[in-house]
Amino acid sequence: MSTPPGGTAAIVPAAGRGERLGPGAPKALRSIAGIPILVHAVRSLISCERVGLVVVAAPPDGVSEVRDLLLPFGETVQVVAGGDTRQRSVALALDAVPEENDIVLVHDAARALTPPALVTAVIEAVAAGCEAVIPVLPVADTIKAVDSSGTNVTATVDRSSLRAVQTPQGFRRSLLVKAHASAISADTTDDAGLVERLGIPVAVIPGHTEAFKVTTPFDLILAEAVFAARAARHPEEPGA
Ligand code: CTP
Ligand code: MG
């Protein structure tokens, strides 16, 4: 299949509260090396030449604050109010993506330090003909199932076929619109899950350890360390 003629837009769900990070500002506005998580994520997306538009779903009570924060990026970055679930936030941002964007990425703001090369790899896989593409990593730990009380092991799961899923996830725009329109519940944690329910194949590409999601306070410490290591390697461009 050939490269679609239109552009590529990225949706950034950033409307979560960050409950697991503990008390403080919404997660997307917390900082790594003094720079808000959301700004890191947007930088990583727009450093890819093919990304022509970024639509951020902001906390509904923080839209003007997020707009001010992202003003330096100009019209390439738009801000809409997010919803009460991630899925709803993505759907609201998707409504703001013009039709000429044939490829749409969905990228968690919380994956602040995602290498731009991973963004490019996802776009290229969609452009090459995959309708839905997700970056994944093998599962490192042994995985066990437990009973409903959570106190006893019921099985050891064969991890060889398991993968941990990251973002950006990439889609043909028409497929993502269809997947969201047909969603029955509003609480899926990724968009590829909605595509799977339509019976459409989802392709996987290798993810990247540095595309981890900032979820807990430990992840913030890890992110500071990753950023510092990059800054030492590339003092001019620590995002690289
Ligand atoms: N998200 C969103 N709208 C929501 C909930 C989540 O846009 N109503 C976004 C978050 O801002 C985040 C991404 O979805 O960038 C992944 O969600 P998660 O890591 O769970 O973030 P939070 O929901 O903010 O964190 P927590 O679950 O700990 O509260
Ligand atoms: Mg959440």
PDB file of C-alpha atoms and ligand atoms in Angstrom:
ATOM      1  CA  MET A   1       0.000   0.000   0.000  1.00  0.00           C
ATOM      2  CA  SER A   2       1.167   3.539  -0.667  1.00  0.00           C
ATOM      3  CA  THR A   3       1.734   6.509   1.622  1.00  0.00           C
ATOM      4  CA  PRO A   4      -1.532   8.402   2.158  1.00  0.00           C
ATOM      5  CA  PRO A   5      -1.528  11.906   0.663  1.00  0.00           C
ATOM      6  CA  GLY A   6      -2.725  13.799   3.764  1.00  0.00           C
ATOM      7  CA  GLY A   7      -0.925  14.867   6.889  1.00  0.00           C
ATOM      8  CA  THR A   8      -0.329  13.414  10.317  1.00  0.00           C
ATOM      9  CA  ALA A   9      -1.920  14.745  13.490  1.00  0.00           C
ATOM     10  CA  ALA A  10      -1.204  13.696  17.066  1.00  0.00           C
ATOM     11  CA  ILE A  11      -3.713  13.612  19.914  1.00  0.00           C
ATOM     12  CA  VAL A  12      -2.300  14.006  23.415  1.00  0.00           C
ATOM     13  CA  PRO A  13      -4.621  12.964  26.253  1.00  0.00           C
ATOM     14  CA  ALA A  14      -3.393  15.111  29.157  1.00  0.00           C
ATOM     15  CA  ALA A  15      -6.564  15.571  31.205  1.00  0.00           C
ATOM     16  CA  GLY A  16      -5.841  13.037  33.962  1.00  0.00           C
ATOM     17  CA  ARG A  17      -5.376  14.036  37.597  1.00  0.00           C
ATOM     18  CA  GLY A  18      -2.393  11.781  38.241  1.00  0.00           C
ATOM     19  CA  GLU A  19      -3.862  10.171  41.370  1.00  0.00           C
ATOM     20  CA  ARG A  20      -1.075   7.589  41.540  1.00  0.00           C
ATOM     21  CA  LEU A  21       1.554  10.321  41.500  1.00  0.00           C
ATOM     22  CA  GLY A  22       0.176  11.709  44.740  1.00  0.00           C
ATOM     23  CA  PRO A  23      -1.015  15.179  45.737  1.00  0.00           C
ATOM     24  CA  GLY A  24      -0.080  18.120  43.527  1.00  0.00           C
ATOM     25  CA  ALA A  25      -0.864  19.647  40.159  1.00  0.00           C
ATOM     26  CA  PRO A  26      -2.424  17.492  37.394  1.00  0.00           C
ATOM     27  CA  LYS A  27       0.246  15.052  36.161  1.00  0.00           C
ATOM     28  CA  ALA A  28       0.747  16.706  32.757  1.00  0.00           C
ATOM     29  CA  LEU A  29       1.728  19.941  34.516  1.00  0.00           C
ATOM     30  CA  ARG A  30       4.224  18.366  36.922  1.00  0.00           C
ATOM     31  CA  SER A  31       7.849  18.895  35.935  1.00  0.00           C
ATOM     32  CA  ILE A  32      10.855  16.862  34.830  1.00  0.00           C
ATOM     33  CA  ALA A  33      14.045  18.976  34.945  1.00  0.00           C
ATOM     34  CA  GLY A  34      11.897  22.063  35.468  1.00  0.00           C
ATOM     35  CA  ILE A  35       9.884  21.500  32.261  1.00  0.00           C
ATOM     36  CA  PRO A  36       6.235  20.363  32.416  1.00  0.00           C
ATOM     37  CA  ILE A  37       5.616  16.736  31.411  1.00  0.00           C
ATOM     38  CA  LEU A  38       3.192  17.925  28.713  1.00  0.00           C
ATOM     39  CA  VAL A  39       5.817  20.201  27.143  1.00  0.00           C
ATOM     40  CA  HIS A  40       8.279  17.292  26.971  1.00  0.00           C
ATOM     41  CA  ALA A  41       5.651  15.131  25.249  1.00  0.00           C
ATOM     42  CA  VAL A  42       4.657  17.830  22.741  1.00  0.00           C
ATOM     43  CA  ARG A  43       8.321  18.530  21.907  1.00  0.00           C
ATOM     44  CA  SER A  44       8.927  14.881  21.165  1.00  0.00           C
ATOM     45  CA  LEU A  45       5.954  14.800  18.770  1.00  0.00           C
ATOM     46  CA  ILE A  46       6.622  18.017  16.883  1.00  0.00           C
ATOM     47  CA  SER A  47      10.273  17.237  16.454  1.00  0.00           C
ATOM     48  CA  CYS A  48       9.029  14.692  13.891  1.00  0.00           C
ATOM     49  CA  GLU A  49       8.715  16.519  10.598  1.00  0.00           C
ATOM     50  CA  ARG A  50       5.595  14.623   9.567  1.00  0.00           C
ATOM     51  CA  VAL A  51       3.553  15.713  12.580  1.00  0.00           C
ATOM     52  CA  GLY A  52       1.749  18.847  11.383  1.00  0.00           C
ATOM     53  CA  LEU A  53      -0.795  19.234  14.180  1.00  0.00           C
ATOM     54  CA  VAL A  54      -0.975  18.310  17.861  1.00  0.00           C
ATOM     55  CA  VAL A  55      -4.316  18.405  19.690  1.00  0.00           C
ATOM     56  CA  VAL A  56      -3.996  18.310  23.469  1.00  0.00           C
ATOM     57  CA  ALA A  57      -6.907  17.275  25.713  1.00  0.00           C
ATOM     58  CA  ALA A  58      -6.367  19.382  28.848  1.00  0.00           C
ATOM     59  CA  PRO A  59      -7.942  19.057  32.301  1.00  0.00           C
ATOM     60  CA  PRO A  60     -11.355  20.777  31.864  1.00  0.00           C
ATOM     61  CA  ASP A  61     -10.543  23.259  34.633  1.00  0.00           C
ATOM     62  CA  GLY A  62      -7.073  23.955  33.251  1.00  0.00           C
ATOM     63  CA  VAL A  63      -7.649  24.692  29.564  1.00  0.00           C
ATOM     64  CA  SER A  64      -6.493  28.314  29.647  1.00  0.00           C
ATOM     65  CA  GLU A  65      -3.434  27.443  31.752  1.00  0.00           C
ATOM     66  CA  VAL A  66      -2.466  24.717  29.253  1.00  0.00           C
ATOM     67  CA  ARG A  67      -3.104  27.070  26.301  1.00  0.00           C
ATOM     68  CA  ASP A  68      -0.756  29.640  27.838  1.00  0.00           C
ATOM     69  CA  LEU A  69       1.863  26.972  28.471  1.00  0.00           C
ATOM     70  CA  LEU A  70       1.751  25.780  24.853  1.00  0.00           C
ATOM     71  CA  LEU A  71       1.510  29.235  23.246  1.00  0.00           C
ATOM     72  CA  PRO A  72       5.203  29.204  22.203  1.00  0.00           C
ATOM     73  CA  PHE A  73       4.446  26.267  19.853  1.00  0.00           C
ATOM     74  CA  GLY A  74       2.055  28.446  17.804  1.00  0.00           C
ATOM     75  CA  GLU A  75      -0.850  27.105  15.773  1.00  0.00           C
ATOM     76  CA  THR A  76       0.681  23.662  15.373  1.00  0.00           C
ATOM     77  CA  VAL A  77      -0.561  22.884  18.884  1.00  0.00           C
ATOM     78  CA  GLN A  78      -4.270  23.179  19.714  1.00  0.00           C
ATOM     79  CA  VAL A  79      -5.900  22.645  23.109  1.00  0.00           C
ATOM     80  CA  VAL A  80      -9.383  21.275  23.854  1.00  0.00           C
ATOM     81  CA  ALA A  81     -11.058  20.376  27.143  1.00  0.00           C
ATOM     82  CA  GLY A  82     -10.629  16.692  27.990  1.00  0.00           C
ATOM     83  CA  GLY A  83     -13.212  14.359  29.521  1.00  0.00           C
ATOM     84  CA  ASP A  84     -13.657  12.279  32.655  1.00  0.00           C
ATOM     85  CA  THR A  85     -11.950   9.192  31.160  1.00  0.00           C
ATOM     86  CA  ARG A  86      -8.928   8.837  28.900  1.00  0.00           C
ATOM     87  CA  GLN A  87     -11.129   7.417  26.155  1.00  0.00           C
ATOM     88  CA  ARG A  88     -13.460  10.401  26.358  1.00  0.00           C
ATOM     89  CA  SER A  89     -10.489  12.808  26.275  1.00  0.00           C
ATOM     90  CA  VAL A  90      -9.190  11.136  23.108  1.00  0.00           C
ATOM     91  CA  ALA A  91     -12.643  11.255  21.490  1.00  0.00           C
ATOM     92  CA  LEU A  92     -12.983  14.989  22.241  1.00  0.00           C
ATOM     93  CA  ALA A  93      -9.546  15.738  20.773  1.00  0.00           C
ATOM     94  CA  LEU A  94     -10.268  13.548  17.740  1.00  0.00           C
ATOM     95  CA  ASP A  95     -13.304  15.737  16.977  1.00  0.00           C
ATOM     96  CA  ALA A  96     -10.876  18.643  16.585  1.00  0.00           C
ATOM     97  CA  VAL A  97      -8.615  16.865  14.053  1.00  0.00           C
ATOM     98  CA  PRO A  98      -9.362  18.082  10.497  1.00  0.00           C
ATOM     99  CA  GLU A  99     -10.193  15.399   7.940  1.00  0.00           C
ATOM    100  CA  GLU A 100      -7.134  16.035   5.789  1.00  0.00           C
ATOM    101  CA  ASN A 101      -5.042  14.250   8.427  1.00  0.00           C
ATOM    102  CA  ASP A 102      -5.004  10.680   7.154  1.00  0.00           C
ATOM    103  CA  ILE A 103      -2.821   9.419   9.985  1.00  0.00           C
ATOM    104  CA  VAL A 104      -3.629  10.096  13.637  1.00  0.00           C
ATOM    105  CA  LEU A 105      -1.363   9.254  16.546  1.00  0.00           C
ATOM    106  CA  VAL A 106      -2.609   8.998  20.117  1.00  0.00           C
ATOM    107  CA  HIS A 107       0.141   9.686  22.638  1.00  0.00           C
ATOM    108  CA  ASP A 108      -0.091   9.846  26.440  1.00  0.00           C
ATOM    109  CA  ALA A 109       1.227  13.135  27.820  1.00  0.00           C
ATOM    110  CA  ALA A 110       2.579  11.021  30.662  1.00  0.00           C
ATOM    111  CA  ARG A 111       5.076   9.305  28.287  1.00  0.00           C
ATOM    112  CA  ALA A 112       7.082  12.504  28.477  1.00  0.00           C
ATOM    113  CA  LEU A 113      10.474  11.272  27.315  1.00  0.00           C
ATOM    114  CA  THR A 114       9.401   9.185  24.322  1.00  0.00           C
ATOM    115  CA  PRO A 115      12.233   9.288  21.770  1.00  0.00           C
ATOM    116  CA  PRO A 116      11.204  11.072  18.535  1.00  0.00           C
ATOM    117  CA  ALA A 117      12.541   8.067  16.602  1.00  0.00           C
ATOM    118  CA  LEU A 118       9.733   5.947  18.065  1.00  0.00           C
ATOM    119  CA  VAL A 119       7.136   8.494  16.915  1.00  0.00           C
ATOM    120  CA  THR A 120       8.614   8.368  13.416  1.00  0.00           C
ATOM    121  CA  ALA A 121       8.647   4.557  13.396  1.00  0.00           C
ATOM    122  CA  VAL A 122       4.925   4.425  14.264  1.00  0.00           C
ATOM    123  CA  ILE A 123       4.042   6.946  11.533  1.00  0.00           C
ATOM    124  CA  GLU A 124       6.102   5.027   8.984  1.00  0.00           C
ATOM    125  CA  ALA A 125       4.377   1.759   9.835  1.00  0.00           C
ATOM    126  CA  VAL A 126       0.941   3.326   9.261  1.00  0.00           C
ATOM    127  CA  ALA A 127       2.142   5.026   6.071  1.00  0.00           C
ATOM    128  CA  ALA A 128       3.415   1.646   4.873  1.00  0.00           C
ATOM    129  CA  GLY A 129      -0.097   0.216   5.080  1.00  0.00           C
ATOM    130  CA  CYS A 130      -0.824  -0.933   8.658  1.00  0.00           C
ATOM    131  CA  GLU A 131      -4.170   0.519   9.714  1.00  0.00           C
ATOM    132  CA  ALA A 132      -3.357   0.366  13.418  1.00  0.00           C
ATOM    133  CA  VAL A 133       0.126   0.187  14.951  1.00  0.00           C
ATOM    134  CA  ILE A 134       1.296   0.000  18.557  1.00  0.00           C
ATOM    135  CA  PRO A 135       4.781  -0.029  20.104  1.00  0.00           C
ATOM    136  CA  VAL A 136       5.313  -2.899  22.544  1.00  0.00           C
ATOM    137  CA  LEU A 137       7.981  -4.326  24.818  1.00  0.00           C
ATOM    138  CA  PRO A 138       8.425  -7.898  26.072  1.00  0.00           C
ATOM    139  CA  VAL A 139       7.333  -8.414  29.678  1.00  0.00           C
ATOM    140  CA  ALA A 140      10.403  -8.700  31.914  1.00  0.00           C
ATOM    141  CA  ASP A 141       8.858 -10.028  35.129  1.00  0.00           C
ATOM    142  CA  THR A 142       7.289 -13.407  35.730  1.00  0.00           C
ATOM    143  CA  ILE A 143       3.516 -12.898  35.636  1.00  0.00           C
ATOM    144  CA  LYS A 144       1.110 -14.729  37.953  1.00  0.00           C
ATOM    145  CA  ALA A 145      -2.673 -14.693  38.217  1.00  0.00           C
ATOM    146  CA  VAL A 146      -4.194 -14.412  41.699  1.00  0.00           C
ATOM    147  CA  ASP A 147      -7.627 -15.175  43.138  1.00  0.00           C
ATOM    148  CA  SER A 148     -10.317 -12.545  43.716  1.00  0.00           C
ATOM    149  CA  SER A 149      -9.007 -11.824  47.210  1.00  0.00           C
ATOM    150  CA  GLY A 150      -5.585 -11.097  45.724  1.00  0.00           C
ATOM    151  CA  THR A 151      -3.859 -13.264  48.317  1.00  0.00           C
ATOM    152  CA  ASN A 152      -3.297 -16.603  46.545  1.00  0.00           C
ATOM    153  CA  VAL A 153      -1.687 -17.529  43.245  1.00  0.00           C
ATOM    154  CA  THR A 154      -3.975 -19.368  40.841  1.00  0.00           C
ATOM    155  CA  ALA A 155      -1.627 -19.695  37.864  1.00  0.00           C
ATOM    156  CA  THR A 156       1.699 -18.702  36.360  1.00  0.00           C
ATOM    157  CA  VAL A 157       1.010 -17.071  33.012  1.00  0.00           C
ATOM    158  CA  ASP A 158       3.198 -17.917  30.015  1.00  0.00           C
ATOM    159  CA  ARG A 159       4.753 -14.528  29.337  1.00  0.00           C
ATOM    160  CA  SER A 160       6.278 -15.428  25.971  1.00  0.00           C
ATOM    161  CA  SER A 161       3.217 -14.146  24.109  1.00  0.00           C
ATOM    162  CA  LEU A 162       2.637 -11.124  26.390  1.00  0.00           C
ATOM    163  CA  ARG A 163       3.704  -7.571  25.552  1.00  0.00           C
ATOM    164  CA  ALA A 164       3.556  -4.318  27.503  1.00  0.00           C
ATOM    165  CA  VAL A 165       1.926  -1.637  25.356  1.00  0.00           C
ATOM    166  CA  GLN A 166       3.148   1.931  24.892  1.00  0.00           C
ATOM    167  CA  THR A 167       2.209   5.003  22.917  1.00  0.00           C
ATOM    168  CA  PRO A 168       2.232   6.668  20.432  1.00  0.00           C
ATOM    169  CA  GLN A 169      -0.318   4.387  18.839  1.00  0.00           C
ATOM    170  CA  GLY A 170      -0.891   5.139  15.153  1.00  0.00           C
ATOM    171  CA  PHE A 171      -4.059   4.761  13.083  1.00  0.00           C
ATOM    172  CA  ARG A 172      -5.663   5.603   9.805  1.00  0.00           C
ATOM    173  CA  ARG A 173      -7.906   8.452  10.861  1.00  0.00           C
ATOM    174  CA  SER A 174     -11.074   6.856   9.466  1.00  0.00           C
ATOM    175  CA  LEU A 175     -10.462   3.680  11.476  1.00  0.00           C
ATOM    176  CA  LEU A 176      -9.864   5.556  14.743  1.00  0.00           C
ATOM    177  CA  VAL A 177     -13.043   7.599  14.224  1.00  0.00           C
ATOM    178  CA  LYS A 178     -15.004   4.392  13.594  1.00  0.00           C
ATOM    179  CA  ALA A 179     -13.461   2.669  16.621  1.00  0.00           C
ATOM    180  CA  HIS A 180     -14.401   5.525  18.960  1.00  0.00           C
ATOM    181  CA  ALA A 181     -17.887   5.836  17.461  1.00  0.00           C
ATOM    182  CA  SER A 182     -18.554   2.151  18.117  1.00  0.00           C
ATOM    183  CA  ALA A 183     -17.099   2.063  21.643  1.00  0.00           C
ATOM    184  CA  ILE A 184     -19.592   0.608  24.069  1.00  0.00           C
ATOM    185  CA  SER A 185     -17.928   1.548  27.324  1.00  0.00           C
ATOM    186  CA  ALA A 186     -15.918   4.688  28.064  1.00  0.00           C
ATOM    187  CA  ASP A 187     -13.047   3.237  30.036  1.00  0.00           C
ATOM    188  CA  THR A 188     -10.605   1.463  27.717  1.00  0.00           C
ATOM    189  CA  THR A 189      -7.014   2.326  28.565  1.00  0.00           C
ATOM    190  CA  ASP A 190      -5.815   2.308  24.952  1.00  0.00           C
ATOM    191  CA  ASP A 191      -7.205   3.040  21.532  1.00  0.00           C
ATOM    192  CA  ALA A 192      -5.933  -0.120  19.874  1.00  0.00           C
ATOM    193  CA  GLY A 193      -8.311  -2.011  22.180  1.00  0.00           C
ATOM    194  CA  LEU A 194     -11.245  -0.311  20.464  1.00  0.00           C
ATOM    195  CA  VAL A 195      -9.870  -1.263  17.046  1.00  0.00           C
ATOM    196  CA  GLU A 196      -9.445  -4.888  18.146  1.00  0.00           C
ATOM    197  CA  ARG A 197     -13.144  -5.001  19.059  1.00  0.00           C
ATOM    198  CA  LEU A 198     -13.939  -4.145  15.435  1.00  0.00           C
ATOM    199  CA  GLY A 199     -12.012  -7.256  14.404  1.00  0.00           C
ATOM    200  CA  ILE A 200      -9.351  -5.191  12.607  1.00  0.00           C
ATOM    201  CA  PRO A 201      -5.737  -6.412  12.983  1.00  0.00           C
ATOM    202  CA  VAL A 202      -3.383  -4.298  15.096  1.00  0.00           C
ATOM    203  CA  ALA A 203       0.307  -4.472  14.153  1.00  0.00           C
ATOM    204  CA  VAL A 204       3.123  -4.227  16.688  1.00  0.00           C
ATOM    205  CA  ILE A 205       6.540  -2.605  16.374  1.00  0.00           C
ATOM    206  CA  PRO A 206       9.354  -2.565  18.961  1.00  0.00           C
ATOM    207  CA  GLY A 207       8.772   0.012  21.700  1.00  0.00           C
ATOM    208  CA  HIS A 208      11.447   1.851  23.683  1.00  0.00           C
ATOM    209  CA  THR A 209      12.239   1.670  27.408  1.00  0.00           C
ATOM    210  CA  GLU A 210      12.426   5.490  27.568  1.00  0.00           C
ATOM    211  CA  ALA A 211       8.807   5.734  26.358  1.00  0.00           C
ATOM    212  CA  PHE A 212       7.710   4.577  29.838  1.00  0.00           C
ATOM    213  CA  LYS A 213       4.649   6.218  31.377  1.00  0.00           C
ATOM    214  CA  VAL A 214       5.191   8.474  34.381  1.00  0.00           C
ATOM    215  CA  THR A 215       2.689   6.938  36.791  1.00  0.00           C
ATOM    216  CA  THR A 216       4.198   6.821  40.294  1.00  0.00           C
ATOM    217  CA  PRO A 217       6.645   9.038  42.228  1.00  0.00           C
ATOM    218  CA  PHE A 218       9.395   6.533  41.378  1.00  0.00           C
ATOM    219  CA  ASP A 219       8.771   7.165  37.659  1.00  0.00           C
ATOM    220  CA  LEU A 220       9.445  10.868  38.208  1.00  0.00           C
ATOM    221  CA  ILE A 221      12.833  10.022  39.744  1.00  0.00           C
ATOM    222  CA  LEU A 222      13.533   7.726  36.793  1.00  0.00           C
ATOM    223  CA  ALA A 223      12.508  10.445  34.340  1.00  0.00           C
ATOM    224  CA  GLU A 224      14.842  12.973  35.981  1.00  0.00           C
ATOM    225  CA  ALA A 225      17.682  10.453  35.627  1.00  0.00           C
ATOM    226  CA  VAL A 226      16.876   9.701  31.968  1.00  0.00           C
ATOM    227  CA  PHE A 227      16.715  13.414  31.165  1.00  0.00           C
ATOM    228  CA  ALA A 228      20.007  14.090  32.957  1.00  0.00           C
ATOM    229  CA  ALA A 229      21.710  11.249  31.056  1.00  0.00           C
ATOM    230  CA  ARG A 230      20.457  12.664  27.743  1.00  0.00           C
ATOM    231  CA  ALA A 231      21.558  16.167  28.670  1.00  0.00           C
ATOM    232  CA  ALA A 232      25.040  14.817  29.409  1.00  0.00           C
ATOM    233  CA  ARG A 233      25.125  13.054  26.009  1.00  0.00           C
ATOM    234  CA  HIS A 234      23.594  15.923  23.998  1.00  0.00           C
ATOM    235  CA  PRO A 235      23.947  19.176  25.966  1.00  0.00           C
ATOM    236  CA  GLU A 236      22.375  21.140  23.056  1.00  0.00           C
ATOM    237  CA  GLU A 237      19.333  18.907  22.645  1.00  0.00           C
ATOM    238  CA  PRO A 238      18.449  16.747  25.676  1.00  0.00           C
ATOM    239  CA  GLY A 239      15.180  15.641  24.031  1.00  0.00           C
ATOM    240  CA  ALA A 240      17.159  13.703  21.409  1.00  0.00           C
TER     241      ALA A 240
HETATM  242  N1  CTP B   1      -6.028  11.071  30.655  1.00  0.00           N
HETATM  243  C1  CTP B   1      -6.892  11.975  30.047  1.00  0.00           C
HETATM  244  N2  CTP B   1      -8.175  12.122  30.534  1.00  0.00           N
HETATM  245  C2  CTP B   1      -8.573  11.413  31.608  1.00  0.00           C
HETATM  246  C3  CTP B   1      -7.707  10.478  32.226  1.00  0.00           C
HETATM  247  C4  CTP B   1      -6.422  10.326  31.718  1.00  0.00           C
HETATM  248  O1  CTP B   1      -6.530  12.645  29.086  1.00  0.00           O
HETATM  249  N3  CTP B   1      -9.806  11.616  32.070  1.00  0.00           N
HETATM  250  C5  CTP B   1      -4.644  10.981  30.154  1.00  0.00           C
HETATM  251  C6  CTP B   1      -3.596  11.304  31.231  1.00  0.00           C
HETATM  252  O2  CTP B   1      -3.446  12.719  31.347  1.00  0.00           O
HETATM  253  C7  CTP B   1      -2.365  10.586  30.742  1.00  0.00           C
HETATM  254  C8  CTP B   1      -2.927   9.426  29.891  1.00  0.00           C
HETATM  255  O3  CTP B   1      -4.330   9.671  29.743  1.00  0.00           O
HETATM  256  O4  CTP B   1      -1.529  11.402  29.903  1.00  0.00           O
HETATM  257  C9  CTP B   1      -2.658   8.081  30.558  1.00  0.00           C
HETATM  258  O5  CTP B   1      -3.398   8.002  31.782  1.00  0.00           O
HETATM  259  P1  CTP B   1      -2.782   7.754  33.218  1.00  0.00           P
HETATM  260  O6  CTP B   1      -1.335   7.477  33.143  1.00  0.00           O
HETATM  261  O7  CTP B   1      -3.685   6.810  33.928  1.00  0.00           O
HETATM  262  O8  CTP B   1      -2.879   9.235  33.859  1.00  0.00           O
HETATM  263  P2  CTP B   1      -3.854   9.733  35.005  1.00  0.00           P
HETATM  264  O9  CTP B   1      -5.232   9.223  34.755  1.00  0.00           O
HETATM  265  O10 CTP B   1      -3.650  11.200  35.083  1.00  0.00           O
HETATM  266  O11 CTP B   1      -3.197   9.064  36.293  1.00  0.00           O
HETATM  267  P3  CTP B   1      -3.943   8.228  37.460  1.00  0.00           P
HETATM  268  O12 CTP B   1      -4.639   7.084  36.768  1.00  0.00           O
HETATM  269  O13 CTP B   1      -2.845   7.830  38.378  1.00  0.00           O
HETATM  270  O14 CTP B   1      -4.901   9.219  38.079  1.00  0.00           O
HETATM  271 MG    MG B   2      -5.612   7.093  34.820  1.00  0.00          MG
END
